[in-house]
PDB file of C-alpha atoms in Angstrom:
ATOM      1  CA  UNK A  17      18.724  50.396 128.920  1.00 43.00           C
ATOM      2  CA  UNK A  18      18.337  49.347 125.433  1.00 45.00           C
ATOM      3  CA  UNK A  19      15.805  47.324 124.141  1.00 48.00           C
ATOM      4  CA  UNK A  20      16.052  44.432 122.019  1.00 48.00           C
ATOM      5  CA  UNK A  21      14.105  41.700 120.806  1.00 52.00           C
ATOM      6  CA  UNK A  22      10.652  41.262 122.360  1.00 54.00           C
ATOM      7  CA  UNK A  23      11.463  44.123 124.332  1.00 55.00           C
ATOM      8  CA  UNK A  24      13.893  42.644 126.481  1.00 55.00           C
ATOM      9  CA  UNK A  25      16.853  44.223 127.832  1.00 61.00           C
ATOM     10  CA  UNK A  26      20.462  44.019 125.623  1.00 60.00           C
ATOM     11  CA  UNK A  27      21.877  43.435 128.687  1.00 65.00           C
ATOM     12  CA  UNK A  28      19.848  40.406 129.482  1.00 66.00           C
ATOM     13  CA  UNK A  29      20.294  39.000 125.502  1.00 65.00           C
ATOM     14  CA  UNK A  30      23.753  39.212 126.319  1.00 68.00           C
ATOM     15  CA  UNK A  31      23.654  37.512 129.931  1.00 64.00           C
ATOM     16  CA  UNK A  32      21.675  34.355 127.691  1.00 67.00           C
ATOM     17  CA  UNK A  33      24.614  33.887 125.541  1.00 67.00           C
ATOM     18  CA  UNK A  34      27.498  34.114 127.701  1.00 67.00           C
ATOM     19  CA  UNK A  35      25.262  31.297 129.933  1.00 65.00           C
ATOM     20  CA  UNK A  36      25.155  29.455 126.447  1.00 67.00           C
ATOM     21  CA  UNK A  37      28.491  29.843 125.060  1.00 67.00           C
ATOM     22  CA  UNK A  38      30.556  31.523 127.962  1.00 67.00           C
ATOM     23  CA  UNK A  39      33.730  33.224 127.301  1.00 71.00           C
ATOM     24  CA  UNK A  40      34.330  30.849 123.663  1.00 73.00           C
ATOM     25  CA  UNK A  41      36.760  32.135 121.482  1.00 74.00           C
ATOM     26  CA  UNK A  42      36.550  31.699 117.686  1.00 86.00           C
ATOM     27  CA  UNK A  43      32.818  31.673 117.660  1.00 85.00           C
ATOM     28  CA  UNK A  44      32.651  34.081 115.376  1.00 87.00           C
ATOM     29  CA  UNK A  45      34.834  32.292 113.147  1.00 91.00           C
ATOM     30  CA  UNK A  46      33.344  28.977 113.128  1.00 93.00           C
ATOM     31  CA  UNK A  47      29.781  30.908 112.328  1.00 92.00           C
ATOM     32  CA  UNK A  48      31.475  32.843 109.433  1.00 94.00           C
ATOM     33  CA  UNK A  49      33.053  29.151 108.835  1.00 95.00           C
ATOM     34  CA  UNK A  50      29.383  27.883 108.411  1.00 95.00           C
ATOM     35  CA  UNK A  51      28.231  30.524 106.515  1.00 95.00           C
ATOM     36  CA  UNK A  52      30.601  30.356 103.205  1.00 95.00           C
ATOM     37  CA  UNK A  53      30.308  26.572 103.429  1.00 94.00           C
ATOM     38  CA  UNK A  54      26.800  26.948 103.139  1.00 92.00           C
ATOM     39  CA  UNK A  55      27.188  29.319 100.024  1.00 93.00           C
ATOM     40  CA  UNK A  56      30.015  27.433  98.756  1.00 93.00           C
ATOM     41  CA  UNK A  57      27.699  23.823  98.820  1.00 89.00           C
ATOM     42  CA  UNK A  58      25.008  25.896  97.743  1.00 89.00           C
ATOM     43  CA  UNK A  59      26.817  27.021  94.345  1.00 90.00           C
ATOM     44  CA  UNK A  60      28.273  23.322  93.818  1.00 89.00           C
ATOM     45  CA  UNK A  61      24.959  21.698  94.077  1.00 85.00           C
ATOM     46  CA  UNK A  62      23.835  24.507  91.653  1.00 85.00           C
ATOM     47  CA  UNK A  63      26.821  23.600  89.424  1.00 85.00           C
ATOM     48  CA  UNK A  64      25.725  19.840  89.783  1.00 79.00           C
ATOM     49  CA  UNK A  65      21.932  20.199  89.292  1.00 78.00           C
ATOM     50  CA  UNK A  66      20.369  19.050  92.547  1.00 76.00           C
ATOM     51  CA  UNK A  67      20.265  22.428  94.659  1.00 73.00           C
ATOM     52  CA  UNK A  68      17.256  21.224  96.243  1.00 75.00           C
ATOM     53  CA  UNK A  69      18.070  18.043  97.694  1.00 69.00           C
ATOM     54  CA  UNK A  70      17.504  16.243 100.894  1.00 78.00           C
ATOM     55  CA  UNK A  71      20.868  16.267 101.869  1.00 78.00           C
ATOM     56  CA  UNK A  72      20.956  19.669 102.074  1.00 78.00           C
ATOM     57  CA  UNK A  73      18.466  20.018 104.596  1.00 82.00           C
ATOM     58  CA  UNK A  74      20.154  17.679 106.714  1.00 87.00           C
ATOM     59  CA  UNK A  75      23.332  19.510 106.087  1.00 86.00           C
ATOM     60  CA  UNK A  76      21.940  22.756 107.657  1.00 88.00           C
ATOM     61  CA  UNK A  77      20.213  20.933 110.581  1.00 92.00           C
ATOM     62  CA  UNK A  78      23.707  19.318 111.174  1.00 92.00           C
ATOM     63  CA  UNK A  79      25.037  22.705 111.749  1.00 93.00           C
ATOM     64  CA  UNK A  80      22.368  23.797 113.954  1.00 92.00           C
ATOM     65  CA  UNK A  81      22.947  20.774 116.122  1.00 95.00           C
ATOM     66  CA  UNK A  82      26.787  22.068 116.174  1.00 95.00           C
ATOM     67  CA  UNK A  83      25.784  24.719 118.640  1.00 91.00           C
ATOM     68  CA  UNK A  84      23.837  22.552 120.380  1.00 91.00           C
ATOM     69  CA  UNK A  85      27.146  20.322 120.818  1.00 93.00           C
ATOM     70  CA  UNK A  86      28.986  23.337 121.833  1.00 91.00           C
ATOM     71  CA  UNK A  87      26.144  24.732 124.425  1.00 87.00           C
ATOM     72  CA  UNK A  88      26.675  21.248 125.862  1.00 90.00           C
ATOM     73  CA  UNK A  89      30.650  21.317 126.207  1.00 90.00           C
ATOM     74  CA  UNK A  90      30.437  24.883 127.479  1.00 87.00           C
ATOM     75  CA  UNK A  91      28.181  23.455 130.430  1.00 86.00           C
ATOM     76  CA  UNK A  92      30.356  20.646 130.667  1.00 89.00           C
ATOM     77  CA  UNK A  93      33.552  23.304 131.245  1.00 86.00           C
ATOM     78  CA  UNK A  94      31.589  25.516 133.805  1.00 82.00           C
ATOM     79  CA  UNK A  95      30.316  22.551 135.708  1.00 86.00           C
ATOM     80  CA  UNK A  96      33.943  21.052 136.062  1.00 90.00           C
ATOM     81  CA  UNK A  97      35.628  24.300 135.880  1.00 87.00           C
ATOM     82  CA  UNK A  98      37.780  23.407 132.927  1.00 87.00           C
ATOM     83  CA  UNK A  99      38.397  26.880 132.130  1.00 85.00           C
ATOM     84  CA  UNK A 100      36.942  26.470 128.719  1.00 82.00           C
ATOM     85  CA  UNK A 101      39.359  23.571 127.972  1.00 88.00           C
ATOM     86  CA  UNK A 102      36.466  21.264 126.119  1.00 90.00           C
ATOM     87  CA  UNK A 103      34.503  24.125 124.715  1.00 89.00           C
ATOM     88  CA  UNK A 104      37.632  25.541 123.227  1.00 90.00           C
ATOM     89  CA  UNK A 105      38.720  22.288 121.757  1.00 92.00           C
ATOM     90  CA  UNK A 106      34.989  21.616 120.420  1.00 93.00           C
ATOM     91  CA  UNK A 107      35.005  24.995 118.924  1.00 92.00           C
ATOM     92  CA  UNK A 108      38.445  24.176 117.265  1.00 92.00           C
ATOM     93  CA  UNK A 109      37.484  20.932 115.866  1.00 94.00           C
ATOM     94  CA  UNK A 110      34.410  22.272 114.066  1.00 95.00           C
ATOM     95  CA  UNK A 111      36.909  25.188 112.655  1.00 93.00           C
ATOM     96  CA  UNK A 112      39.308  22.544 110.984  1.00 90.00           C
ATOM     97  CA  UNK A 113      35.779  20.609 109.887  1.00 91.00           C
ATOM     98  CA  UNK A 114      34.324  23.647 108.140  1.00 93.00           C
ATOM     99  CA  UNK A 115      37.445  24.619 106.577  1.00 90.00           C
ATOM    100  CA  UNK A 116      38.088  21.045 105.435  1.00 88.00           C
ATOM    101  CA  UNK A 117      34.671  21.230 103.691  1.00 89.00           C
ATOM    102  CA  UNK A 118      35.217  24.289 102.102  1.00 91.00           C
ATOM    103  CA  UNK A 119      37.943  22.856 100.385  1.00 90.00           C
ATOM    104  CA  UNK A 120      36.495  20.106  99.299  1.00 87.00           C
ATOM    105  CA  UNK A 121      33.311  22.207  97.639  1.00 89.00           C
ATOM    106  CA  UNK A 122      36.160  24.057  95.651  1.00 90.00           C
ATOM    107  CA  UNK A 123      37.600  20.911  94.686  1.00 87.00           C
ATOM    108  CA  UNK A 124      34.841  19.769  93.220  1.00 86.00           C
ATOM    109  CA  UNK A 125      33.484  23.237  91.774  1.00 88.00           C
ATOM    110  CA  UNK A 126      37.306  22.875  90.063  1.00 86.00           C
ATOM    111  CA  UNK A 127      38.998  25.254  91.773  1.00 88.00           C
ATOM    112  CA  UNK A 128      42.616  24.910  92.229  1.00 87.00           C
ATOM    113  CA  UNK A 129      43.640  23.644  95.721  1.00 83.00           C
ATOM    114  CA  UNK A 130      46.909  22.411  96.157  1.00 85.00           C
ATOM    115  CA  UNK A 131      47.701  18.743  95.769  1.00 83.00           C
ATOM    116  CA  UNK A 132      48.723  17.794  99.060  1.00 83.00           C
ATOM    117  CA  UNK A 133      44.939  18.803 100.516  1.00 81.00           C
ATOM    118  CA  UNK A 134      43.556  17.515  97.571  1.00 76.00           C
ATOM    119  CA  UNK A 135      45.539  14.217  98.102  1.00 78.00           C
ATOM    120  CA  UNK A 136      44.256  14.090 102.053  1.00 76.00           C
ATOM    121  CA  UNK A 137      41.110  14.648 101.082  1.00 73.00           C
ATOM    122  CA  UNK A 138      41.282  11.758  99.076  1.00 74.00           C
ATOM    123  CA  UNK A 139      42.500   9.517 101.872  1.00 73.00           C
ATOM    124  CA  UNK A 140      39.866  10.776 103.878  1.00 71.00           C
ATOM    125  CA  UNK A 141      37.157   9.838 101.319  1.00 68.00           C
ATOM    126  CA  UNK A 142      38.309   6.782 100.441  1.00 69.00           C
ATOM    127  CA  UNK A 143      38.235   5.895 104.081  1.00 68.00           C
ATOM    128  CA  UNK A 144      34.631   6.580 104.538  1.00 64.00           C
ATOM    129  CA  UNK A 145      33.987   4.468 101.769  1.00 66.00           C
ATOM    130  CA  UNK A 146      35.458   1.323 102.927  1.00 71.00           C
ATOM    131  CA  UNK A 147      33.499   1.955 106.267  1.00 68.00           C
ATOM    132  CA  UNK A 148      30.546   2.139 104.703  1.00 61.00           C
TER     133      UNK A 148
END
């Protein structure tokens, strides 16, 4: 047996997250996702001058409530045996938002990104504003 963190059992560590997150594909990917967005807001906010800011914090807390989100689905899909139908979709959904946001931290770090995600991203901006 080998032992892990506060000398539990690997085995049981492991046990713990497939409860959590079952079987989810692209969990990796959505971390890895998260993790160059992070660097990549990081870096503008550098570039800008407020790499300490409030929103920031929020930002990262946001993403921590992601798992949350997808804990939630996953219990969702084993109580209703979905076969991983929601989780998978909530997984995919916070892909396409991490990758959309990555984008749009190059765009504005002036990074070349072709016009026709430039030009969504756009669309989708100017629609938030006229909500607000």
């Amino acid at each position: 047996m080998l032992i892990g963190i506060g000398g539990h059992g690997m085995e049981q560590l492991e046990i713990i997250r497939f409860y959590l997150f079952g079987e989810v594909k692209f969990l990796h990917l959505l971390v890895l996702l998260m993790a160059v967005d992070i660097v990549t807001g990081v870096i503008k906010a550098g570039m800008k001058g407020n790499l300490w800011s409030r929103k920031a914090f929020f930002g990262y807390a946001r993403k921590m409530m992601i798992f949350g989100i997808i804990i939630l689905a996953n219990v969702i899909d084993q109580i209703l045996a979905l076969s991983g139908a929601i989780v998978y979709s909530t997984v995919l959904f916070y892909i396409v938002n991490e990758g959309l946001s990555i984008v749009e931290n190059l765009n504005e770090m002036g990074v070349k990104v072709p016009s026709i995600i430039t030009d969504k991203l756009k669309n989708i901006e100017d629609k938030e504003k006229e909500e607000k």
